[in-house]
mmCIF file of C-alpha atoms in Angstrom:
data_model
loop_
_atom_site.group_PDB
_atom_site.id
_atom_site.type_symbol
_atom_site.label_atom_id
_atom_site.label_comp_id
_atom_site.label_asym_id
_atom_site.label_seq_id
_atom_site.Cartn_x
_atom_site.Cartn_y
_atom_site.Cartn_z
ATOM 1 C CA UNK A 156 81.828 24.891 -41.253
ATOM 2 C CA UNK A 157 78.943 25.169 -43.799
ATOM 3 C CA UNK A 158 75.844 22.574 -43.835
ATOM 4 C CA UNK A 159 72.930 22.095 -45.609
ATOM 5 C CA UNK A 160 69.693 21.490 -44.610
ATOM 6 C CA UNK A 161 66.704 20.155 -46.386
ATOM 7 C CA UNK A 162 63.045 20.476 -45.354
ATOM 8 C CA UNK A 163 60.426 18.441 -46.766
ATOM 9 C CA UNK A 164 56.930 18.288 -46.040
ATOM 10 C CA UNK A 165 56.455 14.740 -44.332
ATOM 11 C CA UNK A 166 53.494 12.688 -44.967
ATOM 12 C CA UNK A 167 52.127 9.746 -42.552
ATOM 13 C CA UNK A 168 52.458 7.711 -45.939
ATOM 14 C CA UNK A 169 55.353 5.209 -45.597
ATOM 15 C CA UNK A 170 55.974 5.029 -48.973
ATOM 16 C CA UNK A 171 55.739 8.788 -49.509
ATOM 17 C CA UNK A 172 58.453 9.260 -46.821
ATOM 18 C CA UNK A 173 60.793 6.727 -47.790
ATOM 19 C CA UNK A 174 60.773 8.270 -51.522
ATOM 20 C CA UNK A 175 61.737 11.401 -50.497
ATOM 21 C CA UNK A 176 64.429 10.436 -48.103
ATOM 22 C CA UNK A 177 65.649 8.278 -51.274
ATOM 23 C CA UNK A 178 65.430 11.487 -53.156
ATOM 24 C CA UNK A 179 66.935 14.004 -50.685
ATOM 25 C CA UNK A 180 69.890 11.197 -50.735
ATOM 26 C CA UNK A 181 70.261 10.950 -54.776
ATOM 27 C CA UNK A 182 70.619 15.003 -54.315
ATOM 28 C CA UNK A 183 73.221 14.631 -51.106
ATOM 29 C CA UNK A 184 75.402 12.741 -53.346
ATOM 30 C CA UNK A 185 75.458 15.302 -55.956
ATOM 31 C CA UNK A 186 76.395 17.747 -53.932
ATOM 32 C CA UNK A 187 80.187 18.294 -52.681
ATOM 33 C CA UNK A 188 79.335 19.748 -49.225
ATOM 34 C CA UNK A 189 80.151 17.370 -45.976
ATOM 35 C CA UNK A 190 77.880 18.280 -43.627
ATOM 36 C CA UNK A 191 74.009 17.692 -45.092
ATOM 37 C CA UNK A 192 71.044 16.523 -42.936
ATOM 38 C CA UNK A 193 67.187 16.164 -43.559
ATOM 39 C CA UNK A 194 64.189 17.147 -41.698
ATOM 40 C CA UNK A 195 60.536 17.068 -41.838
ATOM 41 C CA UNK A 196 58.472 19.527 -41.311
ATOM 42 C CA UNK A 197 55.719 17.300 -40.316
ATOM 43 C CA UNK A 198 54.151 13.929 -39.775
ATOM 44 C CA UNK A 199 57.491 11.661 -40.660
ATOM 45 C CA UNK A 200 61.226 11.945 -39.021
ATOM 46 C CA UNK A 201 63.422 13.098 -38.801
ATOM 47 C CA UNK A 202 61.891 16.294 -37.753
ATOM 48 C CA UNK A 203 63.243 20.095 -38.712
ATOM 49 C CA UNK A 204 64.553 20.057 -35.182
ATOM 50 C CA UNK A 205 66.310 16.880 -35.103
ATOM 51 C CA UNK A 206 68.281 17.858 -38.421
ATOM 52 C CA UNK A 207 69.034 21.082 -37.538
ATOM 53 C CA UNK A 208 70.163 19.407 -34.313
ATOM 54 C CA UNK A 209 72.532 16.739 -36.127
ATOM 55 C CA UNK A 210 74.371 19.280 -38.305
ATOM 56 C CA UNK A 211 75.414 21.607 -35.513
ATOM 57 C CA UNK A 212 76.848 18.159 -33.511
ATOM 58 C CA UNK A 213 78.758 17.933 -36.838
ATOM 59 C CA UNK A 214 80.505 20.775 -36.526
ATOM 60 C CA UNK A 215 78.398 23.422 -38.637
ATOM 61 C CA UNK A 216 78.421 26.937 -38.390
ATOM 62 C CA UNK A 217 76.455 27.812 -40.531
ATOM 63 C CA UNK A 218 73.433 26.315 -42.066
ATOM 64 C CA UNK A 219 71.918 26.783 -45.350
ATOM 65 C CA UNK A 220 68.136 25.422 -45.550
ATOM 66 C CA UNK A 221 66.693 24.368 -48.623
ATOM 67 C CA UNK A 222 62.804 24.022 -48.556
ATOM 68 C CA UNK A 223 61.475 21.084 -50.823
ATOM 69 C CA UNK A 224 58.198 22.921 -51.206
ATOM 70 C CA UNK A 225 56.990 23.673 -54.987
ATOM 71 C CA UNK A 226 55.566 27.028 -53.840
ATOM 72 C CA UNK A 227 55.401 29.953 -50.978
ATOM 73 C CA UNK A 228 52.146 28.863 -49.179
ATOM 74 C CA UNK A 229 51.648 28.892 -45.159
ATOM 75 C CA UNK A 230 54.289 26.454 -44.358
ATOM 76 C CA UNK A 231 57.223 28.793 -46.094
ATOM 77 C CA UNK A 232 55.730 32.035 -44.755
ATOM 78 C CA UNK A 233 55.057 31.023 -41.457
ATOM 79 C CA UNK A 234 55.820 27.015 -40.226
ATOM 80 C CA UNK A 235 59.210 27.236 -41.080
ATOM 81 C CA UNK A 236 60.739 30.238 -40.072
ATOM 82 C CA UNK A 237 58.826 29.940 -36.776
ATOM 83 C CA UNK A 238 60.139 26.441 -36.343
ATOM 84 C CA UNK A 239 64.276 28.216 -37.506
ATOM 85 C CA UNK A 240 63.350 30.703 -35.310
ATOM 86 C CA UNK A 241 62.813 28.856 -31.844
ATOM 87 C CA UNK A 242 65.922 26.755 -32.957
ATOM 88 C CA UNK A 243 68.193 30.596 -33.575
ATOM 89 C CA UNK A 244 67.729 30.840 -29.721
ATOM 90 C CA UNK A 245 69.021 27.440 -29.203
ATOM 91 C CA UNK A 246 72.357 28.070 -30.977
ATOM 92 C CA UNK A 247 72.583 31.678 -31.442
ATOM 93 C CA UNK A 248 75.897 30.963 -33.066
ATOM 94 C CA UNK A 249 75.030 29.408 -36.380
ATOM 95 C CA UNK A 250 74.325 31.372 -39.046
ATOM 96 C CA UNK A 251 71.168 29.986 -41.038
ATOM 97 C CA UNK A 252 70.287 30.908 -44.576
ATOM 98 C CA UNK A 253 67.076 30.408 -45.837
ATOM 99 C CA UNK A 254 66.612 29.957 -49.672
ATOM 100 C CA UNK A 255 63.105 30.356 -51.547
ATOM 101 C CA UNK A 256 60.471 27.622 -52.529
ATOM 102 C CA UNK A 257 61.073 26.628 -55.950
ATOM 103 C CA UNK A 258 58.494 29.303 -57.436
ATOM 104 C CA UNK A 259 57.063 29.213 -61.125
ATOM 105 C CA UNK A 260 60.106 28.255 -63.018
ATOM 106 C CA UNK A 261 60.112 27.722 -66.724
ATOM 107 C CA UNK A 262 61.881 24.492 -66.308
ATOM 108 C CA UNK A 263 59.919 23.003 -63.831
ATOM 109 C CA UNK A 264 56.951 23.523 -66.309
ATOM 110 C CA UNK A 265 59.094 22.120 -69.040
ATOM 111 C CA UNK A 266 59.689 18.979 -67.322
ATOM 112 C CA UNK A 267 55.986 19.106 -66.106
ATOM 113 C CA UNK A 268 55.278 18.968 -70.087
ATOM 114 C CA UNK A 269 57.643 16.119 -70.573
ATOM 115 C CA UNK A 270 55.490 14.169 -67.656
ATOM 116 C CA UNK A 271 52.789 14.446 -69.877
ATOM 117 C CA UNK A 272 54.277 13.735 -73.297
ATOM 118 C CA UNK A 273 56.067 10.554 -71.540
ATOM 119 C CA UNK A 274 52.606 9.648 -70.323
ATOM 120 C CA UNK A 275 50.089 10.363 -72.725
ATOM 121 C CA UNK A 276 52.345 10.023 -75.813
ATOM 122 C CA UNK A 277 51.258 12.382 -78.631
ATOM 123 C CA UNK A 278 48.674 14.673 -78.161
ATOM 124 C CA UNK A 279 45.470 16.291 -80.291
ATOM 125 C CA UNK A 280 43.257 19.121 -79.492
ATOM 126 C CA UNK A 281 40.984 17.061 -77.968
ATOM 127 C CA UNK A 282 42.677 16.249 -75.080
ATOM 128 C CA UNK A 283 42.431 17.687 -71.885
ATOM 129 C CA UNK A 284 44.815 18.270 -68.956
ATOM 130 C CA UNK A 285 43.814 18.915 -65.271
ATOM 131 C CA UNK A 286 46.509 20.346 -63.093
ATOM 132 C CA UNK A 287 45.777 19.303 -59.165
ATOM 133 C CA UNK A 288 47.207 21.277 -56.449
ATOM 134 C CA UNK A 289 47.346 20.744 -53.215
ATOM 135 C CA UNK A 290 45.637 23.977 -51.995
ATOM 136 C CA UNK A 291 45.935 26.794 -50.618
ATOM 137 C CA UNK A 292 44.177 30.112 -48.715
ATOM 138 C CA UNK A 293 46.527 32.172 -49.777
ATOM 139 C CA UNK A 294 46.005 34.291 -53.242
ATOM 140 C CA UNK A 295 49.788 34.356 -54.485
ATOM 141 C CA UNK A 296 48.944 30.018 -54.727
ATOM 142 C CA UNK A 297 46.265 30.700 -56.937
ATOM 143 C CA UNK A 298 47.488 32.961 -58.672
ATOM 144 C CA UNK A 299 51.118 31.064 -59.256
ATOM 145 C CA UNK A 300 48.762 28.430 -60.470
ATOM 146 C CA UNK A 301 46.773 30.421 -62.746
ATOM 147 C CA UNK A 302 50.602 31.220 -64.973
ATOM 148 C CA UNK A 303 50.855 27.246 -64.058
ATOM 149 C CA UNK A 304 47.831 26.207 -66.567
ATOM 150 C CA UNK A 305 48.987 29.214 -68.910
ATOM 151 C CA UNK A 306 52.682 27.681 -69.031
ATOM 152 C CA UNK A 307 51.288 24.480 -69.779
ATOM 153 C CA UNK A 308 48.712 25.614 -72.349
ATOM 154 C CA UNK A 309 51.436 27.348 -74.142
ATOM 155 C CA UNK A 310 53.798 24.413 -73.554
ATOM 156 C CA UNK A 311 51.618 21.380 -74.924
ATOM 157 C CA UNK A 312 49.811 23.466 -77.250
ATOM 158 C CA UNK A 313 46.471 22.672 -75.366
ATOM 159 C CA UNK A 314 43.251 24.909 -74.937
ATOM 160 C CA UNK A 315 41.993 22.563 -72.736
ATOM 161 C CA UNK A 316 43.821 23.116 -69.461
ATOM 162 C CA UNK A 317 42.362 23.682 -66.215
ATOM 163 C CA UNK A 318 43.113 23.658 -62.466
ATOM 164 C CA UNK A 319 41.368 22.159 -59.240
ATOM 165 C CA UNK A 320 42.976 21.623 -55.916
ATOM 166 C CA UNK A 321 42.878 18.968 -52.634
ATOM 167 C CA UNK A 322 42.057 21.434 -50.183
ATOM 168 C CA UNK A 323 41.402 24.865 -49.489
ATOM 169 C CA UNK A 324 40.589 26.114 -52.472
ATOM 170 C CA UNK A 325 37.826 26.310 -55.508
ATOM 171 C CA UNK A 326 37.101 23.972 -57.569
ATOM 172 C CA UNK A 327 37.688 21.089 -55.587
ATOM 173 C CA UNK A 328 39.574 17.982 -57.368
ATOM 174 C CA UNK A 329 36.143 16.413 -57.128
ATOM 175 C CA UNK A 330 34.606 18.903 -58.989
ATOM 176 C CA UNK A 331 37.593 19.423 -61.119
ATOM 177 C CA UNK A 332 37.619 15.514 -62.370
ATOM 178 C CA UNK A 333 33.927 15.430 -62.818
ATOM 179 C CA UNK A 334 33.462 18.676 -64.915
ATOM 180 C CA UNK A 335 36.633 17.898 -67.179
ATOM 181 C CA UNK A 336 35.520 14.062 -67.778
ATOM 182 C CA UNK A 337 32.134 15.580 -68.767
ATOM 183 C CA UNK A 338 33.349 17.906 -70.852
ATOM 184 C CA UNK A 339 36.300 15.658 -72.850
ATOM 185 C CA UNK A 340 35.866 14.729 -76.223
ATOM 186 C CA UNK A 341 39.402 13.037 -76.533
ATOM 187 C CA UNK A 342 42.024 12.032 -72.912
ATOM 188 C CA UNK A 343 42.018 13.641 -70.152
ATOM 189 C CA UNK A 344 45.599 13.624 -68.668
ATOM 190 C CA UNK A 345 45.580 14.518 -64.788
ATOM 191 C CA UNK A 346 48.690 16.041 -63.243
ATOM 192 C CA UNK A 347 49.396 16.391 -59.793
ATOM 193 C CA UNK A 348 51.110 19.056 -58.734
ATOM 194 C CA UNK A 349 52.869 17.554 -56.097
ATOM 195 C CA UNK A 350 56.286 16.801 -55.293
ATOM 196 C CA UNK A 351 56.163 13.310 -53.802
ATOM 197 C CA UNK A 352 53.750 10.113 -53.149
ATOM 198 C CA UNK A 353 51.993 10.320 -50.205
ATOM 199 C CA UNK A 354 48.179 10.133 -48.862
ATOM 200 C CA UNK A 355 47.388 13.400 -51.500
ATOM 201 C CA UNK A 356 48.464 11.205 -54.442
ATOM 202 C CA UNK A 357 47.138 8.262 -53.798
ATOM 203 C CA UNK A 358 43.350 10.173 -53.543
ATOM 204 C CA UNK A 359 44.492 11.143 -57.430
ATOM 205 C CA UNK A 360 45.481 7.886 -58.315
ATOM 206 C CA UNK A 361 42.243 6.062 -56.569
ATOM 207 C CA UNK A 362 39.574 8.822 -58.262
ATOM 208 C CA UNK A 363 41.646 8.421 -61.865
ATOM 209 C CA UNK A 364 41.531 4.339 -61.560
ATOM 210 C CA UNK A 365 37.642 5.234 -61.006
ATOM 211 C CA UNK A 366 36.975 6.912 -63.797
ATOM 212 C CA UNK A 367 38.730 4.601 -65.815
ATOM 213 C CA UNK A 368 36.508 2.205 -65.234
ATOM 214 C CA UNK A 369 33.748 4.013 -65.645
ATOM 215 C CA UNK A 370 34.904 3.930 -69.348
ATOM 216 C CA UNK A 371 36.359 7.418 -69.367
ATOM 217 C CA UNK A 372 39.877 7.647 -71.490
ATOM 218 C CA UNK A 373 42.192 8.999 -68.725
ATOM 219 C CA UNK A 374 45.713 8.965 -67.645
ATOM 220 C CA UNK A 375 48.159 10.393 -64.522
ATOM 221 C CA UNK A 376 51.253 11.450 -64.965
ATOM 222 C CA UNK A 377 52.483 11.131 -61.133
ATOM 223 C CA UNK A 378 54.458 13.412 -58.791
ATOM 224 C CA UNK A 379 56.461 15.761 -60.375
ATOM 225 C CA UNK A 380 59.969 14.067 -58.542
ATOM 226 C CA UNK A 381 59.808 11.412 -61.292
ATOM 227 C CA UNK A 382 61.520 14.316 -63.379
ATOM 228 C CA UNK A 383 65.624 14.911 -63.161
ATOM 229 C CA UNK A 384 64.565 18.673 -63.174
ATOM 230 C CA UNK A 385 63.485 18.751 -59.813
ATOM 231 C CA UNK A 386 67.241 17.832 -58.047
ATOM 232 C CA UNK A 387 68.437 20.127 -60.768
ATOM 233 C CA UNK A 388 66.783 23.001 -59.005
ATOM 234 C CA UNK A 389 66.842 21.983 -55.772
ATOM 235 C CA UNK A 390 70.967 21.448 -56.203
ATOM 236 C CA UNK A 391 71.124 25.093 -57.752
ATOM 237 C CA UNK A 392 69.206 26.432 -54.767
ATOM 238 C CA UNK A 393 71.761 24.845 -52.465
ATOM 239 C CA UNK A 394 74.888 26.174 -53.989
ATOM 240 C CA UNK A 395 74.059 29.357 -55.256
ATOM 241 C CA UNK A 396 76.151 32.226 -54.095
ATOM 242 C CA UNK A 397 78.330 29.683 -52.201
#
């Protein structure tokens, strides 16, 4: 019998957990397959294990995993499969089928420009976007992020687009935020790059609030979630070639 599985993140924010067990729900109901289960990867439950776990004691055979991550950084290339592969071992009889992180898709950039339009309303060529990601070592991030600002650019017909990230990688969001506000001569519209609420957006939301007060003109447009697009993927990544 065929499940599916769905890996998210996890976050030690309540609020960031509990919105994306809402949304892996909203996307379990939109899906005609009986056997679906949830697991974190990290940091909230229930764990990769304990799903995994729950849909074999349902009766599945076979196990297709769906990844909630936007892109393929360390914890697609390495966390995960090493985490499927201890579990193979365990029960060397289910088949388990791995689809890809959702990549640099051209309508996950079009809802990303409808986050900002809803947001910011109409824009002018003054106005400035900064695209935060989380971070990453790895090169393919930066450069998935570098066709990210050009998508946008080309999207919101913007010149002034740029990118700064949470961790690992240069400029910093604190950097990022400080060079754009002292560059802007209209809004500066912030958008994180990430998937849900958790500790990562509310560090956006805190630093924007800031500079708001400070009497700079700026605006967030939130996690990217917010946008029907996102289960749209993520339900054509589950039932592909089914």
């Amino acid at each position: 019998m065929k499940a599916i599985l769905y890996i998210g993140h996890g976050t030690r924010s309540r609020k960031g957990a509990d919105e994306a067990r809402t949304f892996i729900q909203r996307i379990m109901a939109r899906i005609d397959v009986q056997i679906q289960e949830m697991g974190f990867l990290e940091l909230a439950e229930p764990l990769i294990e304990d799903g995994f776990r729950h849909c074999v004691e349902r009766g599945a055979t076979e196990i297709t995993v769906v990844p909630l991550f936007l892109l393929a950084a360390g914890h697609i290339k390495e966390d995960i499969p090493n985490a499927l592969a201890g579990l193979h071992e365990k029960y060397p009889h289910v088949k388990v089928n791995v689809k890809d992180p959702f990549g640099v898709q051209g309508n996950i950039l079009d809802g990303l420009a409808d986050l900002v339009n809803e947001e910011a309303g109409t824009l002018t060529a003054k106005d400035s976007i900064l695209l935060v990601g989380r971070g990453s070592s790895d090169p393919d991030i930066l450069a998935d992020f570098a066709n990210i600002v050009d998508g946008i650019r080309n999207r919101l017909g913007l010149n002034r687009v740029s990118v700064c990230y949470l961790a690992a990688a240069e400029p910093r969001f604190d950097e990022g935020l400080e060079t754009v506000c002292n560059e802007a001569v209209g809004r500066v519209i912030v958008v994180p790059y990430l998937l849900f609420s958790g500790l990562l957006l509310t560090e956006v939301v805190q630093k924007v609030r800031k500079k708001e007060k400070e009497g700079y003109s700026i605006i967030h447009t939130g996690q990217l979630s917010r946008h029907h697009v996102i289960e749209d993927v993520i339900i054509k990544r589950a039932i592909e070639n089914e």
